[in-house]
Amino acid sequence: EAGVTQFPSHSVIEKGQTVTLRCDPISGHDNLYWYRRVMGKEIKFLLHFVKESKQDESGMPNNRFLAERTGGTYSTLKVQPAELEDSGVYFCASSQGHRGTEAFFGQGTRLTVV
Amino acid sequence: AQSVAQPEDQVNVAEGNPLTVKCTYSVSGNPYLFWYVQYPNRGLQFLLKYITGDNLVKGSYGFEAEFNKSQTSFHLKKPSALVSDSALYFCAVRDGSGYSTLTFGKGTMLLVSP
């Protein structure tokens, strides 16, 4: 069974540009999460989809970040325009259940804004 | 608000010796606790979780963790470390009493020397 897949694995963009990250969850997982880790710090929650609906987007930093999950399958996270502080590793995870269920993580997308 | 503390940035242990990676948490309701491991250039891999029941939880690769409610701790242990255990370890907590996101610690780098 395929795991959680993220594209691209690395992205280097200039400040002010737009970047779109993609996540393909494990098939059949209704719950999809986005997290971000800034160098050396905690992994921070960004948002949670249940199927195509946003269950919780309280962790989204600001309106430059837009997440979508059309059709309840793959998800995209767009940053527009990117700022230097957006640099970090963006993780996607998926799970069947939520509260007591472990999530399966992708390998992450390392975003560097220069 | 819920939080996780991993007091050690790095733990060094010789191969064959027991290892402990510390984690303490704060949550208002019932704690659901998780350990994840990240190997270089890989995503987070689930190791084990505590939801309810026996305080000693056994997980993947010979790891175990003990839930201590009075000390609000969930330390990760292994009786005999392997060089291949060298990786970054994350503790995480969720409030199981209602809807809650997963809160991670900063991570602890485990280095096992031959």
Short mmCIF file of C-alpha atoms in Angstrom, two decimals:
data_model
loop_
_atom_site.label_atom_id
_atom_site.label_comp_id
_atom_site.label_asym_id
_atom_site.label_seq_id
_atom_site.Cartn_x
_atom_site.Cartn_y
_atom_site.Cartn_z
CA GLU A 1 0.00 0.00 0.00
CA ALA A 2 1.36 3.40 -0.95
CA GLY A 3 2.11 5.81 1.86
CA VAL A 4 1.55 9.53 2.04
CA THR A 5 3.28 11.22 -0.87
CA GLN A 6 4.34 14.85 -1.06
CA PHE A 7 5.53 16.88 -4.03
CA PRO A 8 7.97 18.47 -4.50
CA SER A 9 10.53 17.23 -2.00
CA HIS A 10 12.41 20.52 -2.19
CA SER A 11 11.51 23.97 -3.45
CA VAL A 12 13.59 27.13 -3.55
CA ILE A 13 11.72 30.28 -4.50
CA GLU A 14 12.25 34.00 -4.30
CA LYS A 15 10.38 36.21 -1.90
CA GLY A 16 7.12 37.31 -3.48
CA GLN A 17 6.71 34.23 -5.66
CA THR A 18 4.01 31.62 -5.37
CA VAL A 19 4.53 27.98 -4.46
CA THR A 20 2.05 25.10 -4.38
CA LEU A 21 2.71 22.00 -2.36
CA ARG A 22 0.83 18.80 -3.01
CA CYS A 23 -0.07 15.90 -0.75
CA ASP A 24 -1.52 12.55 -1.74
CA PRO A 25 -2.84 10.79 1.36
CA ILE A 26 -3.23 7.07 1.90
CA SER A 27 -6.26 5.87 -0.03
CA GLY A 28 -9.36 5.77 2.12
CA HIS A 29 -8.06 8.14 4.78
CA ASP A 30 -10.66 10.81 5.39
CA ASN A 31 -8.45 12.87 7.69
CA LEU A 32 -5.66 14.92 6.16
CA TYR A 33 -3.38 17.26 8.10
CA TRP A 34 -0.78 19.85 7.24
CA TYR A 35 2.06 20.68 9.62
CA ARG A 36 5.15 22.86 9.39
CA ARG A 37 8.51 22.66 11.13
CA VAL A 38 10.74 25.68 11.16
CA MET A 39 14.41 24.84 11.66
CA GLY A 40 15.03 23.36 15.11
CA LYS A 41 11.60 24.16 16.46
CA GLU A 42 8.38 22.30 17.14
CA ILE A 43 6.25 20.77 14.44
CA LYS A 44 3.29 23.12 14.27
CA PHE A 45 -0.23 22.23 13.20
CA LEU A 46 -1.59 24.17 10.24
CA LEU A 47 -4.94 22.64 9.37
CA HIS A 48 -7.12 19.53 9.30
CA PHE A 49 -9.40 18.29 6.53
CA VAL A 50 -12.12 15.72 6.97
CA LYS A 51 -12.81 14.58 3.44
CA GLU A 52 -13.09 17.85 1.50
CA SER A 53 -14.13 20.01 4.45
CA LYS A 54 -11.84 22.07 6.66
CA GLN A 55 -12.37 20.78 10.19
CA ASP A 56 -9.82 23.11 11.75
CA GLU A 57 -7.64 25.77 10.15
CA SER A 58 -6.65 27.53 13.34
CA GLY A 59 -2.95 26.96 12.70
CA MET A 60 -2.79 28.71 9.33
CA PRO A 61 -0.38 31.63 9.81
CA ASN A 62 -2.17 34.21 7.66
CA ASN A 63 -4.20 34.67 4.50
CA ARG A 64 -1.16 34.12 2.28
CA PHE A 65 -1.71 30.41 2.89
CA LEU A 66 -4.53 28.61 1.10
CA ALA A 67 -5.27 24.90 1.41
CA GLU A 68 -7.68 22.91 -0.68
CA ARG A 69 -8.79 19.31 -0.87
CA THR A 70 -11.09 19.04 -3.82
CA GLY A 71 -13.04 15.79 -3.97
CA GLY A 72 -11.61 14.66 -0.66
CA THR A 73 -8.56 13.08 -2.21
CA TYR A 74 -5.27 14.95 -2.65
CA SER A 75 -4.64 18.32 -1.07
CA THR A 76 -2.68 21.39 -2.10
CA LEU A 77 -1.18 24.11 0.05
CA LYS A 78 -0.46 27.35 -1.76
CA VAL A 79 1.68 30.15 -0.39
CA GLN A 80 1.16 33.45 -2.20
CA PRO A 81 3.19 35.62 -1.99
CA ALA A 82 5.94 33.78 -0.14
CA GLU A 83 7.91 35.51 2.59
CA LEU A 84 11.27 34.62 4.12
CA GLU A 85 9.64 33.37 7.35
CA ASP A 86 7.67 30.79 5.39
CA SER A 87 10.81 28.69 4.99
CA GLY A 88 10.65 25.32 6.67
CA VAL A 89 9.60 21.74 6.15
CA TYR A 90 5.93 21.21 5.41
CA PHE A 91 4.56 17.82 6.39
CA CYS A 92 1.33 16.24 5.33
CA ALA A 93 -0.26 13.39 7.25
CA SER A 94 -3.37 11.28 6.91
CA SER A 95 -5.37 8.93 9.10
CA GLN A 96 -8.59 6.95 9.11
CA GLY A 97 -9.79 8.13 12.49
CA HIS A 98 -8.81 11.21 14.44
CA ARG A 99 -8.55 11.27 18.19
CA GLY A 100 -6.89 8.00 19.14
CA THR A 101 -5.60 7.11 15.72
CA GLU A 102 -2.03 7.58 14.66
CA ALA A 103 -1.39 9.60 11.55
CA PHE A 104 0.92 8.55 8.73
CA PHE A 105 3.28 11.23 7.53
CA GLY A 106 4.79 12.05 4.18
CA GLN A 107 8.48 12.76 3.76
CA GLY A 108 7.86 16.49 3.78
CA THR A 109 8.53 19.37 1.41
CA ARG A 110 11.49 21.55 2.30
CA LEU A 111 10.62 25.10 1.28
CA THR A 112 13.33 27.73 1.14
CA VAL A 113 12.35 31.32 0.42
CA VAL A 114 15.31 33.53 -0.56
CA ALA B 1 -3.66 24.93 26.09
CA GLN B 2 -1.80 21.68 25.61
CA SER B 3 1.98 21.42 25.40
CA VAL B 4 4.85 18.96 25.21
CA ALA B 5 8.35 19.35 26.60
CA GLN B 6 11.34 17.34 25.47
CA PRO B 7 14.04 18.68 27.80
CA GLU B 8 17.00 17.21 25.95
CA ASP B 9 18.03 18.43 22.52
CA GLN B 10 20.34 15.45 22.18
CA VAL B 11 20.85 12.12 23.91
CA ASN B 12 24.08 10.17 23.47
CA VAL B 13 24.28 6.48 24.30
CA ALA B 14 26.64 3.64 23.47
CA GLU B 15 25.37 0.70 21.47
CA GLY B 16 24.04 -2.03 23.71
CA ASN B 17 23.22 0.32 26.57
CA PRO B 18 19.68 1.21 27.58
CA LEU B 19 18.29 4.49 26.31
CA THR B 20 15.68 6.92 27.56
CA VAL B 21 14.25 9.90 25.72
CA LYS B 22 12.24 12.13 28.03
CA CYS B 23 8.85 13.69 27.42
CA THR B 24 6.48 15.57 29.71
CA TYR B 25 3.13 16.95 28.70
CA SER B 26 0.37 19.26 29.77
CA VAL B 27 -3.25 18.76 28.73
CA SER B 28 -6.52 19.63 30.40
CA GLY B 29 -8.39 16.43 29.59
CA ASN B 30 -7.35 12.84 28.96
CA PRO B 31 -3.95 12.65 27.29
CA TYR B 32 -3.51 10.70 24.11
CA LEU B 33 0.26 10.36 23.71
CA PHE B 34 2.35 9.45 20.70
CA TRP B 35 6.00 8.92 19.79
CA TYR B 36 7.27 9.40 16.26
CA VAL B 37 10.76 8.95 14.80
CA GLN B 38 12.30 10.76 11.85
CA TYR B 39 15.25 9.25 10.04
CA PRO B 40 17.35 11.49 7.75
CA ASN B 41 15.47 12.60 4.62
CA ARG B 42 12.40 10.66 5.67
CA GLY B 43 9.00 11.54 7.05
CA LEU B 44 7.86 10.89 10.59
CA GLN B 45 7.22 7.26 11.41
CA PHE B 46 4.81 6.21 14.13
CA LEU B 47 6.43 4.26 16.97
CA LEU B 48 3.80 3.83 19.65
CA LYS B 49 0.87 5.44 21.43
CA TYR B 50 -0.91 5.52 24.76
CA ILE B 51 -4.67 5.95 24.72
CA THR B 52 -5.86 4.01 27.74
CA GLY B 53 -5.12 0.82 29.63
CA ASP B 54 -1.71 -0.53 30.59
CA ASN B 55 0.73 2.24 31.43
CA LEU B 56 3.58 0.41 29.68
CA VAL B 57 3.16 0.56 25.94
CA LYS B 58 5.25 -1.49 23.52
CA GLY B 59 5.89 -0.32 20.00
CA SER B 60 7.96 -0.80 16.89
CA TYR B 61 11.68 -1.69 16.76
CA GLY B 62 11.78 -2.77 20.42
CA PHE B 63 10.81 0.62 21.82
CA GLU B 64 8.47 1.06 24.75
CA ALA B 65 7.13 3.99 26.73
CA GLU B 66 5.69 4.35 30.19
CA PHE B 67 2.74 6.63 30.89
CA ASN B 68 3.03 8.24 34.32
CA LYS B 69 -0.04 10.30 35.11
CA SER B 70 1.23 11.78 38.38
CA GLN B 71 4.42 13.00 36.75
CA THR B 72 2.69 13.82 33.44
CA SER B 73 5.45 11.98 31.62
CA PHE B 74 5.69 9.59 28.72
CA HIS B 75 9.36 8.67 28.43
CA LEU B 76 10.55 6.53 25.53
CA LYS B 77 12.83 3.62 26.39
CA LYS B 78 14.71 0.75 24.84
CA PRO B 79 16.68 -1.87 26.78
CA SER B 80 19.56 -2.11 24.28
CA ALA B 81 20.32 0.65 21.79
CA LEU B 82 21.41 0.03 18.20
CA VAL B 83 23.44 2.37 16.00
CA SER B 84 20.50 2.28 13.58
CA ASP B 85 18.30 3.86 16.28
CA SER B 86 20.11 7.14 15.72
CA ALA B 87 17.41 9.56 14.59
CA LEU B 88 15.20 12.46 15.67
CA TYR B 89 12.43 11.53 18.07
CA PHE B 90 9.23 13.51 18.61
CA CYS B 91 6.73 13.20 21.42
CA ALA B 92 3.18 14.44 20.78
CA VAL B 93 -0.03 14.84 22.77
CA ARG B 94 -3.68 15.31 21.98
CA ASP B 95 -6.53 16.01 24.42
CA GLY B 96 -8.73 12.94 24.12
CA SER B 97 -11.68 14.57 25.83
CA GLY B 98 -12.88 16.40 22.76
CA TYR B 99 -11.70 17.71 19.42
CA SER B 100 -8.02 18.57 19.63
CA THR B 101 -5.09 18.87 17.30
CA LEU B 102 -1.79 17.07 17.83
CA THR B 103 0.86 19.10 19.65
CA PHE B 104 4.50 18.10 19.17
CA GLY B 105 7.62 18.66 21.18
CA LYS B 106 10.78 20.16 19.67
CA GLY B 107 12.32 16.76 19.12
CA THR B 108 15.31 14.97 20.65
CA MET B 109 18.22 13.80 18.54
CA LEU B 110 19.37 10.35 19.62
CA LEU B 111 22.94 9.43 18.73
CA VAL B 112 24.02 5.86 19.34
CA SER B 113 27.76 5.29 19.10
CA PRO B 114 29.29 1.94 18.11
#
